[in-house]
Coordinates of C-alpha atoms and ligand atoms in Angstrom, one line a residue:
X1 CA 260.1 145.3 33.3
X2 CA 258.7 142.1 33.3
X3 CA 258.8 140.1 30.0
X4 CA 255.6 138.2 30.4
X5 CA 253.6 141.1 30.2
X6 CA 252.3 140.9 26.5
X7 CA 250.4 144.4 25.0
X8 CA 247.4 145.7 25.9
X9 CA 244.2 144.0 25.1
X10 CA 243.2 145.3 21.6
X11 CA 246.3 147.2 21.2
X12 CA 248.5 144.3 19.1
X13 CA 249.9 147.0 17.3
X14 CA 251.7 148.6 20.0
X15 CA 255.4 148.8 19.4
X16 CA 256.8 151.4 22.2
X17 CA 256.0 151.1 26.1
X18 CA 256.2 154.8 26.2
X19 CA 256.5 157.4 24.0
X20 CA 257.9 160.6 25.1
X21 CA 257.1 164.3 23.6
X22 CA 259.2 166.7 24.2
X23 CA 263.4 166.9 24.4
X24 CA 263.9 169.6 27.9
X25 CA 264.9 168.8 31.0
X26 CA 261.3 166.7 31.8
X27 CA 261.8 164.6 28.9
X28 CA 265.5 164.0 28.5
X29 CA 265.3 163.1 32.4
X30 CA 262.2 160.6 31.7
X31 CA 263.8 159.3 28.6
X32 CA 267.3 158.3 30.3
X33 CA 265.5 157.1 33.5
X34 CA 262.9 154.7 31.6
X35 CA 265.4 153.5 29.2
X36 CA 267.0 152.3 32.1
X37 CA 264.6 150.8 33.5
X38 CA 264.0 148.4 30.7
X39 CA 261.3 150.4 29.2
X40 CA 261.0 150.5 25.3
X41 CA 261.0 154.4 24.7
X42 CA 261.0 156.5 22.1
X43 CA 261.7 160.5 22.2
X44 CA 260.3 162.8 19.5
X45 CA 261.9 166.5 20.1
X46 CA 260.4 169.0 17.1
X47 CA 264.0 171.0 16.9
X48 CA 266.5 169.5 14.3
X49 CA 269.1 169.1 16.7
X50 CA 268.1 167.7 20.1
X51 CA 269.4 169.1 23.0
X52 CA 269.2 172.6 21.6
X53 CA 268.1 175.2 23.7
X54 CA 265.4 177.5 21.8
X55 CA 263.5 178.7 24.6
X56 CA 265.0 181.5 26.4
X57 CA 265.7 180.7 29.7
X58 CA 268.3 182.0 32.8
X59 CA 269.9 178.5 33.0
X60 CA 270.6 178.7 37.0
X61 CA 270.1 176.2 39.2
X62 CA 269.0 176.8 42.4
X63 CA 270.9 174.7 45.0
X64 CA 268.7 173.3 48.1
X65 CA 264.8 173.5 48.0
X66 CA 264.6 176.9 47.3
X67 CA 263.5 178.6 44.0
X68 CA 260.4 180.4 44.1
X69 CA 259.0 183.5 45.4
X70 CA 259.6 183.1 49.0
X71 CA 262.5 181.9 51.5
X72 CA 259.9 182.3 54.1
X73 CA 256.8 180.0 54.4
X74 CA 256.8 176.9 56.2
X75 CA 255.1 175.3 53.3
X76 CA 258.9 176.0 51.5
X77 CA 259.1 172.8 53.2
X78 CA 257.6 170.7 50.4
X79 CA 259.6 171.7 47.9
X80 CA 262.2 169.6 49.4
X81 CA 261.1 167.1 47.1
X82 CA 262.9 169.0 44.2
X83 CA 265.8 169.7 46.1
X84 CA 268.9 170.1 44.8
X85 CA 272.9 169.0 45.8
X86 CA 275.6 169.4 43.0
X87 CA 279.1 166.9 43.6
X88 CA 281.6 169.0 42.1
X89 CA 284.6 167.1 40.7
X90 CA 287.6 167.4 38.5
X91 CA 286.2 165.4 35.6
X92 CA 282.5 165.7 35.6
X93 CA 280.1 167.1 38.2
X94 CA 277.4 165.0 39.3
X95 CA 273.8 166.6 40.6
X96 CA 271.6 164.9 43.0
X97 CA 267.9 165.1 43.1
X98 CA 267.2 164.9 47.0
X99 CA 264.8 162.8 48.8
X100 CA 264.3 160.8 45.8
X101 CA 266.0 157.0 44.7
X102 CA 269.7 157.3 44.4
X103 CA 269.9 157.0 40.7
X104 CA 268.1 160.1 40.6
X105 CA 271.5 161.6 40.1
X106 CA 272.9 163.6 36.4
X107 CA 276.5 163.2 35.4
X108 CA 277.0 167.1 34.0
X109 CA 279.9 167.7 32.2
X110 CA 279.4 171.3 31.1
X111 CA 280.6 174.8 32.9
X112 CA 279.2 175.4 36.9
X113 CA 279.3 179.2 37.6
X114 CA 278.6 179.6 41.2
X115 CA 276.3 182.4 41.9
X116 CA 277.0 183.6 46.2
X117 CA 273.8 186.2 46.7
X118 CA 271.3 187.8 45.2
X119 CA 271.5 191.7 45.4
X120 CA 268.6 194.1 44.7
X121 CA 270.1 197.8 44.1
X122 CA 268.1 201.1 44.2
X123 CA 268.3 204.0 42.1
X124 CA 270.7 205.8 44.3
X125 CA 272.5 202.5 45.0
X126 CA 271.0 201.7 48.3
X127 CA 271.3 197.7 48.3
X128 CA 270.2 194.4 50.2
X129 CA 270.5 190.6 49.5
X130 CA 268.6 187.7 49.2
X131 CA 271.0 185.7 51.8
X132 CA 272.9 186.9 55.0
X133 CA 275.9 185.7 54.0
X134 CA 277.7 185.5 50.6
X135 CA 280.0 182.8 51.5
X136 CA 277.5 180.2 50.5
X137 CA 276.6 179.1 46.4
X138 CA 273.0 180.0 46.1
X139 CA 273.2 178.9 43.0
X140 CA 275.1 177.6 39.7
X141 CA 274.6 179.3 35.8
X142 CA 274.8 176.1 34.0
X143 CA 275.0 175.1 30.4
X144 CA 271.7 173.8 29.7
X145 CA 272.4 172.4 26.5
X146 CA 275.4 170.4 28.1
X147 CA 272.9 168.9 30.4
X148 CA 270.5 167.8 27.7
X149 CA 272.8 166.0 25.5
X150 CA 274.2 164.6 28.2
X151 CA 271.0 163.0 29.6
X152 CA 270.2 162.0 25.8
X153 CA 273.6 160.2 25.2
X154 CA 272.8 158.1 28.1
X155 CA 269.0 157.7 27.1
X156 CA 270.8 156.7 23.7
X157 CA 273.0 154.1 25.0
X158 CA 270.2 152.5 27.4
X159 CA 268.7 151.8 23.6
X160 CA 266.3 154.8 24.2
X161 CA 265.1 155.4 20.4
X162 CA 265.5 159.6 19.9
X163 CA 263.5 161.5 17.0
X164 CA 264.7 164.8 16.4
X165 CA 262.7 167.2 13.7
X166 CA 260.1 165.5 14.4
X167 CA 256.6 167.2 15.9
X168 CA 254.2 165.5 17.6
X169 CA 250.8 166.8 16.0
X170 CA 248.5 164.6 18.1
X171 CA 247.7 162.5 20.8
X172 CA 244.9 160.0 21.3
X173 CA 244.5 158.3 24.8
X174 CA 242.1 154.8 25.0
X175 CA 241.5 152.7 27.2
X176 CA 244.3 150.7 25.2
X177 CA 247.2 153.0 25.2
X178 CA 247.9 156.3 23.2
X179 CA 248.3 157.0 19.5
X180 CA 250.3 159.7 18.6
X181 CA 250.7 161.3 15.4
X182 CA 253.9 162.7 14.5
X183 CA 255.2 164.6 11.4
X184 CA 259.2 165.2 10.2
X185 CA 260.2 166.0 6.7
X186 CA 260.1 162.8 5.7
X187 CA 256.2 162.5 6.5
X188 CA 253.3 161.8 8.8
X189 CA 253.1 158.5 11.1
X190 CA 251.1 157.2 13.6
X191 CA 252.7 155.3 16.2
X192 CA 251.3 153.4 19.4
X193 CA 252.4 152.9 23.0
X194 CA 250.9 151.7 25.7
X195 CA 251.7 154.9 27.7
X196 CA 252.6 158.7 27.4
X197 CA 254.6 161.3 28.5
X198 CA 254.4 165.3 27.6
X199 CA 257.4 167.1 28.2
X200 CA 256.1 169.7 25.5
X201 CA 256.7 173.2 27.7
X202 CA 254.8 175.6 27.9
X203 CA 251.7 176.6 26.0
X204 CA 250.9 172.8 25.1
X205 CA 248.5 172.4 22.3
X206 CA 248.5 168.5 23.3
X207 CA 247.7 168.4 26.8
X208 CA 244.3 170.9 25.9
X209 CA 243.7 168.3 23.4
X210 CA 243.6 166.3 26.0
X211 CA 241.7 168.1 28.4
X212 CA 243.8 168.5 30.5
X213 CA 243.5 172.0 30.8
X214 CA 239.4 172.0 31.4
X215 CA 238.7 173.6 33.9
X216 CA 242.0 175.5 34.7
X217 CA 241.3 179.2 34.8
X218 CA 243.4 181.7 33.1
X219 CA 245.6 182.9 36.3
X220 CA 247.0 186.2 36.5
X221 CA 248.1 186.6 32.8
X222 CA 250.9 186.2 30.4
X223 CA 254.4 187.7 31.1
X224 CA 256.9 188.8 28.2
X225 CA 260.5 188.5 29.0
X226 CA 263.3 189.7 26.8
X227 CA 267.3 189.2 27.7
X228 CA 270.2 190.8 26.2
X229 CA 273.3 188.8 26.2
X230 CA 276.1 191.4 26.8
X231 CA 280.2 191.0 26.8
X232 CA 281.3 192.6 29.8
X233 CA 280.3 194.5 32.6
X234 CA 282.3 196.5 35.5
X235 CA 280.2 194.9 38.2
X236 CA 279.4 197.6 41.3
X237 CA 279.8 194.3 43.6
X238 CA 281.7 191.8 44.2
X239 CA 281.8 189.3 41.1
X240 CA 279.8 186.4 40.5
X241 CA 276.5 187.8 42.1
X242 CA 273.0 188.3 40.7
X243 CA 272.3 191.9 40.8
X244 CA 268.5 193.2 40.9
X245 CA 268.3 197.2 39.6
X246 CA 265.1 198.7 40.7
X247 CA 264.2 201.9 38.9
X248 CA 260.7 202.5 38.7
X249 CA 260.7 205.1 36.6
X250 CA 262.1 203.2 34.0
X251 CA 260.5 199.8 34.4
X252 CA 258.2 199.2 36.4
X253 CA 259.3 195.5 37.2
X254 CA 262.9 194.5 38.2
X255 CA 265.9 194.5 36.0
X256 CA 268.2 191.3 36.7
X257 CA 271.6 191.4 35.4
X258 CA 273.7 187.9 35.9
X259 CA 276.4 185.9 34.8
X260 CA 275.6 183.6 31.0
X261 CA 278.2 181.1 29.9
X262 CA 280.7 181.1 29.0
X263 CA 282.1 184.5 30.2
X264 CA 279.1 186.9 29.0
X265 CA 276.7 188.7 31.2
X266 CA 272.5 189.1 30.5
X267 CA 270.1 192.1 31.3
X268 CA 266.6 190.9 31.5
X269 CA 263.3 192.2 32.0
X270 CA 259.5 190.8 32.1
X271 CA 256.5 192.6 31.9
X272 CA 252.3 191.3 31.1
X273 CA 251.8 190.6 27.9
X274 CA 249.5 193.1 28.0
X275 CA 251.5 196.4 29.5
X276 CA 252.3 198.9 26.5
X277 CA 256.1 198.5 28.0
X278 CA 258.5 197.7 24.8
X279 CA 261.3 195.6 27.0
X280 CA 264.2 196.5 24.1
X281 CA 263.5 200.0 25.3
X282 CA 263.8 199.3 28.8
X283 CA 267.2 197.2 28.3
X284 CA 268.2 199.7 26.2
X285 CA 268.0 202.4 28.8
X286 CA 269.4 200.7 31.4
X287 CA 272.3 200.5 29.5
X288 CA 272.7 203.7 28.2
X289 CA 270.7 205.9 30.3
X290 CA 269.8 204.9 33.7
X291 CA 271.7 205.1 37.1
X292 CA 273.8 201.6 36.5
X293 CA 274.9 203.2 32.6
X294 CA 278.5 203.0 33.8
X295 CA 278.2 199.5 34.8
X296 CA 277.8 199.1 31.0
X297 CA 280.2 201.3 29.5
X298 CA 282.0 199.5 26.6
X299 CA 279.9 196.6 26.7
X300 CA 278.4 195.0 23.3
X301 CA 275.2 193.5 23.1
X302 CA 275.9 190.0 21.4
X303 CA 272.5 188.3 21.1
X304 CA 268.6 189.1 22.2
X305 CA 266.4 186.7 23.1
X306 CA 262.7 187.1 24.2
X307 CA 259.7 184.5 24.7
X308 CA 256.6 184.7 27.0
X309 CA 255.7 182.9 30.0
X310 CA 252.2 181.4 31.0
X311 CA 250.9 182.1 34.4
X312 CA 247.9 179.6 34.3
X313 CA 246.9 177.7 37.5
X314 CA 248.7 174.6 37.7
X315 CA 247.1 171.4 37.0
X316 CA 246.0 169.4 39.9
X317 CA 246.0 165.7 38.7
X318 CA 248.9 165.7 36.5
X319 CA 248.4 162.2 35.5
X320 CA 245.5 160.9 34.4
X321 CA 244.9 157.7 31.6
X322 CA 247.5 156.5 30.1
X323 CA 249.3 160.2 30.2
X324 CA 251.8 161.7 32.4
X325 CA 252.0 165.7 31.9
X326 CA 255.7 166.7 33.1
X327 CA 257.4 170.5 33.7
X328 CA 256.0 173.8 32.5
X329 CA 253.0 172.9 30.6
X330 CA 251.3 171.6 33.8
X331 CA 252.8 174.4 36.0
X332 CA 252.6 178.0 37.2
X333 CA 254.6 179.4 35.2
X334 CA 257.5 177.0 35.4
X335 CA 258.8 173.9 37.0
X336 CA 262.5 175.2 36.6
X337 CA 264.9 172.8 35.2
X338 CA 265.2 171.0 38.3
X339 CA 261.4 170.5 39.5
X340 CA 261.4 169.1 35.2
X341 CA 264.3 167.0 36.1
X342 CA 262.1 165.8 39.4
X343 CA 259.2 165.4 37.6
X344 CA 260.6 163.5 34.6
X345 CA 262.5 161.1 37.0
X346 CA 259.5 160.8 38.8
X347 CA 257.2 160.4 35.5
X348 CA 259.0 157.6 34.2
X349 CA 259.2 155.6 37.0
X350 CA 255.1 156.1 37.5
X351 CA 254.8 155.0 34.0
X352 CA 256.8 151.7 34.3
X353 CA 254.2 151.1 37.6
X354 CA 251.6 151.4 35.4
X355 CA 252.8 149.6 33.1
X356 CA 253.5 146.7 35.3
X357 CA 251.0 147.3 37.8
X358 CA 247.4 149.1 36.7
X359 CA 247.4 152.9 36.1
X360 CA 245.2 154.0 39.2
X361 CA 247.6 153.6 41.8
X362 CA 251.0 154.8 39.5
X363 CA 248.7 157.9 38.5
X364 CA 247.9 158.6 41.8
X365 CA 251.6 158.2 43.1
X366 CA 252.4 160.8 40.4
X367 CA 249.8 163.3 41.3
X368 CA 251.1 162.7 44.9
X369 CA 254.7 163.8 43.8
X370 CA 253.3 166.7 41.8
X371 CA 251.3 168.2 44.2
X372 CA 253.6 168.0 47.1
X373 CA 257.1 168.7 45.2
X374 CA 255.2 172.4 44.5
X375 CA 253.8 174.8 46.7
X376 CA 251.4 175.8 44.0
X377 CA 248.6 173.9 46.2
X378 CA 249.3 175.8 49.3
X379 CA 246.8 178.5 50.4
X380 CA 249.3 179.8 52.8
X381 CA 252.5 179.8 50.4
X382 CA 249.5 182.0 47.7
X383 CA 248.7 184.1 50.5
X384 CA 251.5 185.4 51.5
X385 CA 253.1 186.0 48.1
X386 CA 250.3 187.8 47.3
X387 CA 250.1 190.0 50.0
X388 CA 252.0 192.4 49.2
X389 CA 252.0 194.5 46.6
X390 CA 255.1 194.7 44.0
X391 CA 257.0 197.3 45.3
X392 CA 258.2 198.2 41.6
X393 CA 254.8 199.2 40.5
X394 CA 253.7 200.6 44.2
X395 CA 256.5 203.1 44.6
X396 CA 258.2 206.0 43.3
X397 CA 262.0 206.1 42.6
X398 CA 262.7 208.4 45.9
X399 CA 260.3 205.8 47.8
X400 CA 262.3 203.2 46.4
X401 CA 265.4 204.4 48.3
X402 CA 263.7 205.0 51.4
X403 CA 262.8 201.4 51.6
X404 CA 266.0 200.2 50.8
X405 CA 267.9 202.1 52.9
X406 CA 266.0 201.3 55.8
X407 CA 266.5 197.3 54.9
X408 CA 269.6 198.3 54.4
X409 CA 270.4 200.2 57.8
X410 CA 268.6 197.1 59.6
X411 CA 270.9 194.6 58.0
X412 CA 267.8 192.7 57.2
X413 CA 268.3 190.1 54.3
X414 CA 265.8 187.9 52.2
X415 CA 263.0 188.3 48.8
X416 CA 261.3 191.9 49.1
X417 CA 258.1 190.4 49.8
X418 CA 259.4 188.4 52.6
X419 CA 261.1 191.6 54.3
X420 CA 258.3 193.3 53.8
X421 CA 255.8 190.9 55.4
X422 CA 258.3 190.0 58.5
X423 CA 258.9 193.7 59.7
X424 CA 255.8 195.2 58.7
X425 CA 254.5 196.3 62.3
X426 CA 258.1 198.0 62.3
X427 CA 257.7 199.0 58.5
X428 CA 254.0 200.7 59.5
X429 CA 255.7 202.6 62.1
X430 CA 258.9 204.3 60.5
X431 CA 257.7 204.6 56.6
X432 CA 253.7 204.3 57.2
X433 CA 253.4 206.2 53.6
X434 CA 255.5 203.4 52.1
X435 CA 254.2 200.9 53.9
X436 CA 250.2 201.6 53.0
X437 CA 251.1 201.3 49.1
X438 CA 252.8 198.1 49.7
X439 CA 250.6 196.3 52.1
X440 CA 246.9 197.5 50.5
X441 CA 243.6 197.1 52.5
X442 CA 242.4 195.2 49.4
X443 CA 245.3 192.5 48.2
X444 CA 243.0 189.9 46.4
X445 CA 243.8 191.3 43.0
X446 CA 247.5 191.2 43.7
X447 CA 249.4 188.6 41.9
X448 CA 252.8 186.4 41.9
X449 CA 256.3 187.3 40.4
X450 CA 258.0 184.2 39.3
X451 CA 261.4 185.1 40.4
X452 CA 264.4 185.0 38.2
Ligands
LIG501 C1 262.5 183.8 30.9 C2 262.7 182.5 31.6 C3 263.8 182.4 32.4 C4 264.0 181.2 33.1 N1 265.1 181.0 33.8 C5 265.3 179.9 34.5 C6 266.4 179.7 35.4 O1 267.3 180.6 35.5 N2 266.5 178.5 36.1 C7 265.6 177.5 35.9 O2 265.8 176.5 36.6 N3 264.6 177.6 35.1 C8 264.4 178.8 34.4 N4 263.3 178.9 33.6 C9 262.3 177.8 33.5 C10 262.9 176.6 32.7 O3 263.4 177.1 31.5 C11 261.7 175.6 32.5 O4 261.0 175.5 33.8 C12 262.3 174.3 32.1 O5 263.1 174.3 30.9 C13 261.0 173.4 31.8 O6 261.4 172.2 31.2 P1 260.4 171.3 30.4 O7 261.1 170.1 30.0 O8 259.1 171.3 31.1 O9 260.1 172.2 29.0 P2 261.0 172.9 28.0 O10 262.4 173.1 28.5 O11 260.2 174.0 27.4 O12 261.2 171.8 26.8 C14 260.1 171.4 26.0 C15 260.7 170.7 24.8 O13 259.6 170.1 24.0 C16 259.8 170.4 22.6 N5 258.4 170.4 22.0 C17 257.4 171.2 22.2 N6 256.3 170.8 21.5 C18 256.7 169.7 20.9 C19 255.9 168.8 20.0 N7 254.6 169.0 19.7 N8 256.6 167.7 19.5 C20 257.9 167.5 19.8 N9 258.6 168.3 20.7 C21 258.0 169.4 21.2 C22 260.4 171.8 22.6 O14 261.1 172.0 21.4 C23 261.4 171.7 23.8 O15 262.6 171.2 23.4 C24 263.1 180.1 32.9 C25 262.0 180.3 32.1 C26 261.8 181.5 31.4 C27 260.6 181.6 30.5

């Protein structure tokens, strides 16, 4: 940064360059990377501990650009941008955010289970997968927590000040800078800086505050998710695979079991907040009552966990001020951690532009990155996710089989929606009851799955 840059005029006050709300994967990764930079940062995170993990959350990390609801569209293409490499080595492991500066890279020193395919399972045990071949890691179960302290630790010894217990309650942007007001057991303060990031997650009181949220409509709804964290399992197929189990007429939503370190297993389930579907019950059925039961004999459940998930629009201009909004409370749905790592590296270094450069053209490099790194912008990418109709809610359990056995006879391999759209001439010729519930005349009130 450059040292003849005195504060703000009218802002004498002003202590921090950048105050960051909000200890996840968005604001660890801004933290470590403005610290860095030279940038006098200070990290409030309203748990005790920092780098505790209270939000539920599946902890895998997709490898490559993909992530979301399809493999197919070309507009997949984008989300190169928050593309992902992991170095695996014999002390630490080191994971690389593509197509961005090389220091964009996270020493991880916690557990990487590889996860090969993706594998959705009927009733009767008719199965696909995600990928043709299982040879490849899709994807790594991580320790989340391992991550964050690790990305705090060297936020910490870049001089990076770190508040834990403390909440931010407030946030004022001027002209000037920001004033934040921020309360720990101690008491209240109000602290300056001449810019902001929120890294808050989800359902964020501050960026509404800010307005942020004017104007964004209320999307398809809220989702409830609840997970089971289970001991062992006999898995039907070959370890280390994320199985899907489709029952219908048990849930009408898919059933994901997978592995959670170290060494445990967890049974999720989603459903809208506003279903009269009790997701304990669900679980609880799966395990003791369902088709896959045997997978689960002997198994313990050791811990539950539940929280919901927003499904607003995303936010357009993600920057705006003296504010930078980073991961899930500016999404649909969710960044993922590593679309919040992108988008806290990417933060941090708009901030330090703005600092030393004027806010326009940093805010507007920002909104760039946020808008492309996403295919939440795409008309296409919506499009075709939402033309189809969730085949969970659309079928019967016998239908259910059908379909999968015909995927399965045709070797075809990819995200139900994707199979669906890409054979559905074929599909409307062999199973053209099937096909008419799935592909509806009508698909505008149809919405998207985020896929875990
Ligand atoms: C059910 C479910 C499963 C998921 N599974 C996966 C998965 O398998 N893989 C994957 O990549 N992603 C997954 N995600 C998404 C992933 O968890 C998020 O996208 C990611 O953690 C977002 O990071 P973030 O930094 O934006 O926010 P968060 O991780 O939510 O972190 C926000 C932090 O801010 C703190 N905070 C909030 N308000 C304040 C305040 N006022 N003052 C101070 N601190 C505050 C919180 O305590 C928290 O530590 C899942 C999400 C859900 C809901």
């Amino acid at each position: 940064m450059d040292p003849t840059l005195g504060p703000p005029h009218g802002l004498s006050s002003v202590k921090y360059d950048l105050i960051i709300i909000g200890g996840g994967p968005g604001g660890c990764m801004a933290a470590r990377t403005a610290a860095r930079d030279g940038l006098k940062v200070l990290l409030v995170e309203k748990n005790n501990e920092a780098g505790r993990v209270t939000r539920f959350c599946s902890r895998s990390l997709r490898l490559g650009a993909g992530g979301f609801s399809s493999n197919a569209v070309a507009t997949d293409e984008n989300l190169k941008r928050i593309s992902v490499t992991i170095e695996v080595g014999s002390q630490h492991h080191r994971i690389h955010l593509q197509n961005m500066p090389s220091d964009a890279v996270i020493d991880y020193r916690g557990e990487l289970n590889p996860v090969f395919n993706e594998t959705f399972v009927s009733p009767s045990g008719h199965s696909f997968s995600r990928f043709h071949s299982s040879r490849d890691i899709e994807a790594f179960v991580i320790d989340k927590e391992q991550l964050l302290q690790g990305l705090l630790a060297e936020a910490s010894a870049a001089a990076c000040e770190i508040r834990a217990g403390t909440r931010c309650q407030s946030i004022q942007d001027t002209p000037d800078g920001v004033s934040v007001v921020l309360k720990s057991d101690t008491g209240e303060a109000v602290l300056s800086a001449r810019r902001a990031i929120i890294a808050d997650g989800s359902f964020s009181p501050l960026i509404e505050q800010l307005g942020f949220n004017n104007g964004r409509s209320a999307g398809p709804g809220r989702l409830k998710f609840m997970s089971f964290v289970i001991d062992r399992v006999t898995f039907p197929f070959p370890e280390l695979r994320r199985v899907r189990l489709c029952v219908p007429s048990l849930h009408p939503g898919i059933v994901n079991l997978g592995p959670w370190p170290p060494g445990m297993f967890q049974l999720s389930a989603a459903a809208s907040v506003d279903a009269d579907i009790s997701l304990p019950e669900v679980l609880n059925k799966f395990l003791t009552n369902s088709p896959f039961s045997e997978i689960f004999a002997g198994s313990t459940v050791v811990a539950k966990q539940a929280c919901n998930m927003d499904r607003r629009p995303a936010i357009r201009d993600a920057a705006r001020g003296n504010v930078i909004c980073v991961g899930d409370n500016a999404a649909f749905a969710e960044t993922a951690i590593k679309g919040a790592l992108g988008c806290g590296f990417t933060a941090a270094r708009c901030s330090k532009e703005a600092i030393e450069r004027g806010a326009d053209g940093a805010n507007a490099l920002y909104n760039d990155y946020w808008q492309h790194a996403f295919n939440y912008f795409s008309r296409e990418y919506n499009r075709r996710v939402a033309g189809v109709r969730d085949f969970t809610q659309a079928l019967q359990d016998a239908e259910t089989d059908i379909l999968f056995e015909w995927i399965s006879r045709h070797g075809v391999s990819g995200l139900p929606n994707d199979i669906i759209i890409e054979n559905r001439h074929q599909l409307e010729q062999e199973l053209p009851e099937i096909c008419a519930k799935l592909l509806p005349r009508d698909r505008d009130s149809v919405g998207r799955q985020p896929a875990h």
